[in-house]
């Protein structure tokens, strides 16, 4: 069938219109891609071509409260390979094997992988700077040394449970390192380059360097000197008592800052793989739960004073040695009891029946309200991982026996951090603070403080007047009661002993105890409170004999370091038979031997040097406090020789 010319022309015209329309659509699409989407698509293309060699950010340093570095970074480069750029895999593997202490076959298999970038593990991870330079000197195509670093703890096991440690990728795993990992870790950088489909660098393209952003530096509340004193004493105590564990915490009671925290056994963060995981995974001062014993009596005392249930000096209590409560016989630690005593003496003597009486006066609702308000039964919220709650009786379970035993610290379970935080509230004027170890964050580039951790008040528990009475009562415990081994001449020290039977398989052990002591100074204006607990010491197991001397030694060195000057207005110590009193050396200069001999004969031993009968010099100097019976050396001269000798 013949098609007319008109039809042909129409078809051609239609085809032309369709062609023009298709061309316009194509031109529009190309224009859209070029003008509107061009930049975005070019960036995507470049991104698909770009390969990155990572450069690790430096993890923020951790410092003590005075700026001493406790954890920082050391350069520890990592060797990486770009398989597509390696010209001779066999030769490359052979040369690397000798430097990285890896087998040639392992390296060869790694660098032949069909990947853009591979890490030579394990020998090429975090190597020394010397090895890194050896690798660079080989000048092997496709082998690059990426900047990396690893964590270094310069003081070994110092504050290890507080600091914690990091993993192979500088990620925080325990302690402060884990708690504040996101602020310490920083943001990694890289060197990037454009790569062909075969993995080779595009001709004419250059490298782009994205500088890493280092993490913030963290200043802790920990004081290196106080921590060092504390750890020294724990090391010596472990040797002396062969205990299962020992813990210690030092706190500023006025704001909740932790000045020191340690436990034994310990470990070195750099070598955590060498010890039992139970040692580094459990920070005992915040994890360990146990019956506190008599240190818990401070809470009962504070509650009774606040509720005006007792007058410490005017009221008396007779202790027969045991009391019958709900069919249970609750004994005093002193066989036969203490007899008639004031309630202040009840505190000094740590008399269990006396505290049972105080608990009964308060009643279970009131006593347990105070226990809860002092922070027991739930976490303190300290900024360290692994804290436990402790265990309190449910009110429905509290009968006469449970009320009585709780009043003197038995049947309840607490953590050391709860105990020291609560006692700090009892002696600081009545304010419970949230404990913390982070003090401030510092910009590593400028040194400027980015933020400061402010003291956080949880609640007010007791009045200032009640707190003052608690401080005075606890000062008398150290001067006249069970805490005499914590007495420090020249310093007003308050404190309380604790001795608690351990619960083994649900039963009280007759010969295993946790002994403790909590002490603070100055007693009238506390600047530091120290808590020490010794788990199952060998030999004598009493808090006043084992733990109190440890706290004494810590405070004796810490107080002068803190700038707390000795004073003469402390409560006089009551000495027992066999104890040596401390006396003050008199001024003997200018006196004759005959004048002083008779007076000194009772308190001191006298030795002389020189000829004559007049004292021109003495040692120790006048005003020095020494044990009675100590030797005083005097230097003698004749009256007319005195000026020449001087």
XYZ file of C-alpha atoms in Angstrom:
646
model
C 0.000 0.000 0.000
C 1.393 3.309 -1.117
C 1.943 5.955 1.591
C 1.235 9.514 0.560
C 3.882 12.228 0.716
C 1.729 14.149 3.160
C 1.789 11.238 5.600
C 5.532 10.916 5.233
C 6.016 14.588 5.934
C 3.813 14.367 8.997
C 5.766 11.415 10.306
C 9.055 13.164 9.698
C 7.774 16.270 11.448
C 6.618 14.191 14.427
C 9.974 12.448 14.605
C 11.671 15.833 14.434
C 9.561 17.155 17.296
C 10.287 14.047 19.365
C 14.004 14.409 18.627
C 13.977 18.094 19.560
C 12.058 17.323 22.775
C 14.482 14.509 23.680
C 17.409 16.813 22.984
C 15.905 19.527 25.170
C 15.250 17.021 27.955
C 18.816 15.727 27.682
C 20.215 19.244 27.654
C 18.085 20.147 30.646
C 19.222 17.055 32.484
C 22.850 17.767 31.673
C 22.402 21.367 32.735
C 20.805 20.273 35.994
C 23.617 17.827 36.668
C 26.317 20.286 35.737
C 24.894 23.452 37.251
C 22.841 22.237 40.188
C 24.198 18.820 41.166
C 27.689 19.062 39.755
C 29.440 20.109 42.936
C 27.691 17.474 45.014
C 28.382 14.672 42.549
C 32.004 15.724 42.156
C 32.408 15.593 45.923
C 30.867 12.118 46.005
C 33.159 10.957 43.241
C 36.195 12.361 45.001
C 35.060 10.750 48.223
C 34.838 7.366 46.502
C 38.377 7.850 45.183
C 39.794 9.140 48.451
C 41.683 6.845 50.827
C 42.628 7.770 54.398
C 45.614 6.903 56.605
C 44.495 7.493 60.212
C 46.356 9.754 62.629
C 45.284 9.168 66.236
C 44.389 12.080 68.489
C 46.271 12.313 71.751
C 44.182 11.191 74.680
C 43.799 13.880 77.316
C 46.293 13.791 80.163
C 45.184 13.016 83.715
C 46.711 15.200 86.438
C 46.507 15.391 90.205
C 45.044 18.493 91.851
C 48.453 20.230 91.746
C 49.241 19.483 88.104
C 51.401 16.373 88.491
C 50.886 14.073 85.497
C 49.430 10.698 86.421
C 48.621 9.445 82.901
C 49.751 10.736 79.526
C 50.592 9.589 76.012
C 53.820 8.494 74.388
C 54.354 8.281 70.629
C 53.723 4.751 69.436
C 53.314 4.646 65.620
C 51.422 1.981 63.666
C 52.585 0.446 60.375
C 49.984 0.200 57.593
C 50.080 -1.116 54.042
C 48.324 -0.059 50.815
C 48.403 -3.373 48.900
C 47.794 -1.852 45.440
C 50.885 0.361 45.771
C 53.263 -2.448 46.804
C 55.522 -3.353 43.866
C 57.245 -6.470 45.253
C 55.206 -8.182 47.980
C 57.772 -10.925 48.637
C 60.651 -8.505 49.122
C 58.508 -6.136 51.169
C 57.392 -8.940 53.498
C 60.951 -10.160 53.930
C 62.274 -6.707 54.873
C 59.415 -5.964 57.280
C 59.602 -9.314 59.044
C 62.991 -8.609 60.575
C 61.941 -5.258 61.994
C 58.431 -6.109 63.212
C 59.221 -9.538 64.687
C 56.504 -11.106 62.552
C 56.743 -14.077 60.232
C 57.312 -13.317 56.584
C 54.329 -15.470 55.571
C 51.914 -13.583 57.841
C 53.048 -10.225 56.493
C 52.892 -11.460 52.895
C 49.337 -12.775 53.366
C 48.282 -9.474 54.945
C 49.692 -7.196 52.257
C 48.184 -9.320 49.462
C 44.638 -8.785 50.731
C 42.178 -7.180 48.336
C 41.716 -4.148 50.577
C 42.652 -0.520 50.177
C 44.513 -0.228 53.503
C 45.519 -2.927 55.989
C 47.187 -2.797 59.394
C 50.127 -5.086 60.058
C 49.002 -6.773 63.265
C 50.215 -7.501 65.851
C 53.855 -6.539 65.336
C 53.077 -3.293 63.530
C 50.650 -1.930 66.130
C 51.943 0.763 68.499
C 55.657 0.220 67.866
C 58.563 2.211 69.274
C 59.731 5.387 67.571
C 63.032 3.632 66.824
C 61.291 0.862 64.922
C 59.123 3.400 63.132
C 62.229 5.168 61.870
C 63.678 1.855 60.697
C 60.523 1.260 58.658
C 60.700 4.743 57.143
C 64.357 4.238 56.250
C 63.438 1.134 54.227
C 61.411 3.425 51.923
C 59.128 0.611 50.804
C 56.377 1.551 48.297
C 52.914 1.058 49.760
C 54.147 0.918 53.370
C 53.261 3.904 55.558
C 53.872 4.723 59.223
C 50.753 6.298 60.728
C 50.980 8.486 63.808
C 49.619 6.722 66.882
C 50.168 6.784 70.638
C 49.628 4.676 73.711
C 48.827 5.404 77.331
C 51.633 5.671 79.855
C 51.320 5.669 83.651
C 54.609 7.081 84.979
C 54.029 6.191 88.643
C 53.353 2.491 88.177
C 50.574 1.215 90.432
C 49.902 4.681 91.887
C 46.119 5.254 92.230
C 45.603 2.443 89.729
C 42.008 1.692 90.695
C 41.075 5.357 90.356
C 42.884 5.937 87.062
C 41.994 2.631 85.412
C 43.534 1.807 82.031
C 42.932 1.865 78.276
C 42.788 -0.815 75.588
C 44.854 -1.250 72.416
C 42.790 1.403 70.633
C 43.202 3.911 73.481
C 39.635 3.334 74.628
C 39.006 3.646 78.363
C 38.225 0.295 79.974
C 38.146 0.938 83.735
C 38.329 3.745 86.291
C 38.448 7.389 85.275
C 39.688 6.342 81.835
C 36.336 4.630 81.205
C 34.086 7.065 83.082
C 35.240 10.092 81.090
C 36.310 8.310 77.907
C 34.264 10.552 75.603
C 35.998 13.723 76.862
C 39.489 12.249 77.066
C 39.639 10.427 73.727
C 39.670 13.400 71.303
C 38.892 13.231 67.551
C 41.220 11.358 65.220
C 42.722 12.968 62.102
C 44.133 11.485 58.896
C 46.200 11.920 55.751
C 44.035 11.289 52.690
C 44.879 10.854 48.982
C 42.985 10.208 45.724
C 43.235 6.642 44.468
C 42.621 5.016 41.076
C 40.410 1.966 40.726
C 43.586 -0.124 40.998
C 44.475 1.490 44.302
C 47.354 3.611 43.046
C 47.604 7.333 43.808
C 46.080 9.489 41.073
C 48.726 11.277 39.029
C 48.986 14.948 39.867
C 46.954 14.642 43.074
C 48.297 15.623 46.479
C 47.790 14.543 50.073
C 45.320 16.221 52.426
C 46.103 16.363 56.150
C 43.277 16.596 58.682
C 44.823 17.428 62.012
C 43.577 15.344 64.959
C 41.892 17.146 67.832
C 43.365 16.076 71.160
C 41.159 15.183 74.128
C 40.724 17.466 77.110
C 43.095 17.168 80.064
C 41.485 16.121 83.340
C 42.613 17.451 86.706
C 41.584 15.199 89.590
C 40.805 15.984 93.216
C 43.457 13.393 94.153
C 46.516 14.852 95.887
C 49.677 12.993 94.869
C 51.358 13.546 98.239
C 48.391 12.339 100.295
C 47.896 9.400 97.939
C 51.588 8.494 98.277
C 51.402 8.591 102.091
C 48.294 6.435 102.025
C 49.741 3.831 99.653
C 52.947 3.636 101.686
C 50.951 2.812 104.800
C 48.843 0.216 103.015
C 51.933 -1.520 101.647
C 53.462 -1.696 105.121
C 50.189 -2.899 106.657
C 49.841 -5.695 104.094
C 53.302 -6.959 105.033
C 52.632 -6.633 108.757
C 49.123 -8.087 108.939
C 48.990 -10.353 105.878
C 45.400 -9.239 105.319
C 43.112 -10.417 102.531
C 42.430 -6.816 101.460
C 43.009 -3.308 102.750
C 41.203 -0.177 101.605
C 41.715 3.515 102.388
C 39.954 6.721 101.393
C 40.834 10.323 102.237
C 38.207 13.000 101.653
C 37.775 16.707 102.133
C 34.618 16.645 104.295
C 33.674 20.205 103.330
C 33.014 19.508 99.649
C 33.152 15.774 98.846
C 36.502 15.889 97.037
C 38.434 12.613 97.199
C 42.032 13.415 98.210
C 43.202 9.812 98.049
C 41.791 6.367 97.345
C 43.672 3.091 97.346
C 43.362 -0.607 98.025
C 45.531 -3.669 98.236
C 46.171 -5.886 96.370
C 46.896 -3.561 93.475
C 48.256 -3.661 89.930
C 50.070 -1.571 87.324
C 47.732 -0.238 84.603
C 50.354 -0.891 81.915
C 50.492 -4.547 82.989
C 46.897 -5.302 83.889
C 46.983 -8.527 81.864
C 49.525 -9.932 84.321
C 47.103 -10.016 87.277
C 43.810 -11.675 88.147
C 40.939 -9.684 86.542
C 39.254 -9.571 89.961
C 42.034 -7.225 91.118
C 41.579 -4.563 88.440
C 37.838 -4.983 87.868
C 36.879 -4.312 91.503
C 37.655 -0.932 93.006
C 37.194 -2.067 96.621
C 36.615 1.394 98.204
C 33.410 1.727 96.166
C 32.617 -1.946 95.413
C 33.268 -3.811 98.654
C 30.226 -4.315 100.916
C 30.452 -5.476 104.517
C 29.046 -4.916 107.976
C 30.713 -1.728 109.207
C 30.756 -2.463 112.915
C 31.218 0.348 115.386
C 32.111 3.099 112.898
C 28.384 2.979 112.062
C 27.620 4.076 115.622
C 28.443 7.624 114.534
C 25.157 7.654 112.618
C 23.165 6.418 115.619
C 24.900 9.009 117.797
C 24.152 11.857 115.369
C 20.493 10.820 115.096
C 20.052 10.573 118.878
C 21.642 13.981 119.434
C 19.604 15.613 116.664
C 16.371 14.189 118.078
C 17.428 15.216 121.591
C 17.136 11.644 122.835
C 20.318 11.827 124.893
C 22.516 14.178 126.890
C 26.049 12.858 126.642
C 27.408 14.354 129.839
C 24.491 14.364 132.287
C 22.822 11.014 131.520
C 24.235 7.720 132.734
C 23.919 4.168 131.478
C 24.761 0.946 133.261
C 26.407 -1.686 131.083
C 26.159 -5.198 132.583
C 28.035 -6.697 129.639
C 25.029 -7.863 127.616
C 21.359 -7.096 126.983
C 18.437 -9.392 126.133
C 16.487 -8.176 123.081
C 13.714 -10.233 121.479
C 15.176 -13.450 122.837
C 18.692 -12.639 121.579
C 21.603 -11.897 123.896
C 23.643 -8.954 122.560
C 27.048 -8.648 124.208
C 29.441 -5.811 124.798
C 32.989 -6.350 123.549
C 34.213 -6.018 127.153
C 33.478 -9.116 129.164
C 31.568 -8.105 132.267
C 30.641 -4.755 130.755
C 31.671 -1.219 131.578
C 29.365 -0.695 134.526
C 27.982 2.778 135.174
C 29.096 5.385 132.656
C 27.922 8.602 131.060
C 26.723 8.370 127.481
C 29.885 10.213 126.439
C 31.788 7.300 127.972
C 29.452 4.938 126.106
C 30.778 6.548 122.904
C 34.378 6.529 124.125
C 34.163 2.865 125.115
C 32.181 1.849 121.990
C 29.684 0.106 124.275
C 27.175 -1.959 122.287
C 24.426 -2.115 124.967
C 24.596 1.666 125.284
C 23.957 2.105 121.566
C 21.148 -0.446 121.699
C 19.532 1.871 124.237
C 19.957 4.844 121.876
C 18.441 2.848 119.008
C 15.421 1.963 121.129
C 14.958 5.594 122.126
C 14.889 6.590 118.453
C 12.629 3.764 117.271
C 13.009 1.970 113.970
C 11.264 4.544 111.745
C 13.332 7.463 113.000
C 16.664 5.593 113.047
C 16.196 4.211 109.547
C 15.110 7.624 108.257
C 18.447 9.024 109.410
C 20.340 6.072 107.963
C 18.649 6.695 104.612
C 19.257 10.454 104.787
C 22.951 9.858 105.493
C 23.087 8.060 102.135
C 23.117 4.383 103.066
C 21.265 1.825 100.974
C 21.952 3.464 97.609
C 24.934 4.556 95.551
C 26.630 7.822 96.432
C 26.951 8.657 92.728
C 30.743 9.006 92.782
C 32.134 9.429 89.265
C 33.706 5.964 89.091
C 32.226 2.805 87.649
C 31.421 -0.297 89.676
C 29.867 1.273 92.778
C 27.600 -0.951 94.878
C 24.464 -0.038 96.839
C 25.016 -1.778 100.151
C 22.148 -3.592 101.875
C 19.690 -2.282 104.450
C 16.859 -4.069 106.244
C 13.426 -3.537 104.741
C 11.211 -1.822 107.285
C 8.847 -4.802 107.279
C 11.772 -6.980 108.383
C 12.893 -4.747 111.239
C 11.992 -6.133 114.617
C 13.513 -5.446 118.053
C 16.659 -7.471 117.293
C 17.247 -5.852 113.887
C 16.760 -2.385 115.376
C 19.234 -3.179 118.158
C 21.953 -4.647 115.921
C 21.628 -1.877 113.346
C 22.211 0.701 116.089
C 25.734 -0.642 116.621
C 26.529 -1.522 112.983
C 25.657 -5.205 112.634
C 23.230 -6.729 110.152
C 23.547 -3.897 107.643
C 25.935 -3.798 104.692
C 27.710 -0.646 103.506
C 30.499 0.387 101.161
C 33.571 2.338 102.303
C 32.596 5.316 100.130
C 29.151 5.424 101.770
C 30.739 5.270 105.204
C 33.211 8.108 104.706
C 30.627 10.270 102.918
C 28.122 9.831 105.743
C 30.665 10.512 108.495
C 31.839 13.602 106.612
C 28.264 14.894 106.793
C 28.132 14.129 110.523
C 31.237 16.233 111.251
C 31.145 19.033 108.649
C 28.099 20.818 109.996
C 25.506 18.359 108.737
C 25.740 18.595 104.924
C 25.871 15.430 102.809
C 27.966 15.947 99.665
C 28.196 13.804 96.557
C 31.781 12.489 96.430
C 33.796 13.055 93.255
C 37.302 12.600 91.837
C 37.105 14.911 88.789
C 38.022 18.512 89.585
C 38.349 20.394 86.285
C 38.766 20.061 82.517
C 41.628 21.848 80.779
C 42.189 22.756 77.114
C 45.495 21.047 76.178
C 46.413 23.731 73.633
C 45.804 26.870 75.676
C 45.987 25.547 79.222
C 42.701 27.314 79.978
C 40.176 25.693 82.301
C 37.147 24.684 80.255
C 34.933 23.674 83.168
C 35.167 23.040 86.894
C 33.292 20.401 88.885
C 31.404 22.180 91.649
C 30.608 20.575 95.025
C 27.164 18.993 94.894
C 25.017 19.104 98.024
C 22.722 16.108 98.371
C 20.877 17.270 101.485
C 21.307 18.649 104.993
C 21.056 15.817 107.499
C 21.703 17.288 110.955
C 22.199 20.733 112.452
C 25.516 22.497 112.991
C 25.027 22.214 116.753
C 24.529 18.450 116.550
C 27.560 18.132 114.280
C 29.635 20.045 116.829
C 28.580 17.614 119.574
C 29.481 14.654 117.337
C 32.946 16.121 116.669
C 33.573 16.681 120.368
C 32.428 13.172 121.274
C 34.653 11.610 118.607
C 37.609 13.716 119.718
C 37.151 12.246 123.184
C 37.181 8.743 121.644
C 40.719 9.405 120.361
C 41.947 11.104 123.526
C 40.292 8.888 126.145
C 38.609 5.924 124.465
C 39.135 3.078 122.020
C 40.796 5.303 119.412
C 43.840 6.344 121.452
C 46.218 4.811 118.912
C 45.162 7.535 116.480
C 46.119 10.340 118.890
C 48.623 12.820 117.395
C 50.414 15.161 119.750
C 49.710 18.760 118.761
C 46.668 17.985 116.602
C 43.028 17.678 117.543
C 41.975 14.339 116.070
C 38.534 12.759 116.232
C 37.606 9.251 115.188
C 35.883 5.948 115.760
C 37.002 2.332 115.735
C 35.150 -0.557 114.115
C 35.424 -4.331 114.440
C 32.931 -6.523 112.611
C 32.704 -10.268 112.158
C 32.815 -11.387 108.532
C 29.859 -13.278 107.159
C 31.125 -16.519 105.558
C 28.563 -18.684 103.738
C 25.722 -16.937 105.535
C 27.173 -17.345 109.036
C 29.303 -15.111 111.233
C 32.901 -16.290 111.314
C 34.294 -16.580 114.858
C 37.853 -15.723 113.810
C 37.645 -13.521 110.699
C 36.925 -9.813 111.057
C 36.986 -6.577 109.105
C 38.569 -3.975 111.369
C 38.363 -0.291 110.601
C 38.953 3.217 111.826
C 37.702 6.559 110.590
C 39.576 9.663 111.750
C 39.479 13.380 110.982
C 41.407 16.520 111.880
C 41.400 19.165 113.146
C 38.494 17.994 115.262
C 37.026 21.479 115.636
C 37.377 22.377 111.928
C 37.907 19.209 109.850
C 40.058 19.547 106.739
C 40.534 15.840 106.047
C 38.809 12.609 106.994
C 40.514 9.228 106.491
C 38.855 5.812 106.506
C 40.837 2.557 106.629
C 39.410 -0.974 106.674
C 41.540 -4.110 106.978
C 39.983 -7.386 105.873
C 40.976 -10.383 108.014
C 44.316 -9.254 109.477
C 46.393 -12.006 111.003
C 46.870 -11.809 114.758
C 44.947 -9.331 116.932
C 41.751 -8.241 115.205
C 40.583 -4.948 116.706
C 40.078 -1.681 114.835
C 41.800 0.325 117.571
C 44.899 -1.874 117.405
C 45.171 -2.512 113.648
C 43.428 0.289 111.711
C 43.792 3.260 114.077
C 47.630 3.345 113.863
C 47.392 3.346 110.053
C 45.094 6.379 110.116
C 47.392 7.978 112.706
C 50.375 7.643 110.362
C 48.458 9.000 107.368
C 47.169 12.038 109.269
C 50.501 12.668 110.977
C 52.203 13.172 107.604
C 49.255 14.666 105.721
C 48.361 17.465 108.166
C 51.733 19.298 108.065
C 51.791 18.876 104.278
C 48.338 20.494 104.101
C 49.612 23.444 106.102
C 47.693 22.577 109.270
C 49.837 23.850 112.130
C 50.058 22.000 115.469
C 48.275 23.564 118.441
C 48.319 23.282 122.214
C 44.556 23.352 122.832
C 43.921 19.686 122.120
C 42.101 17.395 124.507
C 44.641 15.725 126.801
C 45.261 12.078 126.145
C 44.343 9.579 128.837
C 47.254 7.172 129.189
C 46.859 3.569 130.213
C 49.301 1.491 132.166
C 52.392 0.809 130.066
C 51.855 3.754 127.695
C 54.496 6.489 127.630
C 53.125 10.031 128.057
C 54.314 12.884 125.855
C 55.723 15.885 127.700
C 57.119 19.266 126.716
C 60.826 20.041 127.013
C 61.371 23.035 129.340
C 63.750 25.921 128.709
C 66.968 25.142 130.591
C 69.278 27.788 129.139
C 70.779 30.014 131.809
C 70.021 27.601 134.639
C 72.567 25.691 136.663
C 72.705 21.923 136.891
C 71.841 22.044 140.575
C 68.748 24.150 139.770
C 67.303 21.718 137.232
C 68.504 18.248 138.148
C 65.827 17.385 140.656
C 62.920 18.601 138.468
C 64.169 16.816 135.366
C 64.875 13.564 137.082
C 61.212 12.555 136.916
C 60.501 13.270 133.243
C 63.837 13.260 131.412
C 67.279 11.764 131.340
C 70.037 14.369 131.483
C 73.418 14.204 129.730
C 76.015 16.962 129.785
C 78.856 18.233 127.633
C 81.453 20.912 128.386
C 82.787 22.179 131.697
C 81.067 24.570 134.032
C 77.734 24.692 135.786
C 75.565 26.966 133.586
C 73.505 25.714 130.612
C 74.277 27.617 127.409
C 72.616 25.259 124.874
C 70.203 22.343 124.926
C 68.904 19.638 122.615
C 66.009 19.136 121.972
C 65.024 22.819 122.063
C 62.607 24.188 124.609
C 58.965 23.551 123.686
C 59.676 20.308 121.816
C 57.212 17.513 122.567
C 58.899 14.191 123.383
C 58.195 10.932 125.212
C 58.604 11.123 128.960
C 61.993 9.730 129.891
C 63.693 11.030 126.739
C 67.246 12.314 126.967
C 68.049 16.032 127.040
C 71.627 16.951 126.223
C 72.827 20.195 127.818
C 75.995 22.119 127.019
C 77.688 23.721 130.012
C 80.138 26.554 130.506
C 81.336 28.785 133.297
C 79.570 32.107 133.622
C 82.574 34.032 132.330
C 82.946 31.643 129.344
C 79.331 31.906 128.226
C 79.736 34.749 125.759
C 82.792 33.230 124.121
C 81.128 29.846 123.740
C 78.087 31.394 122.120
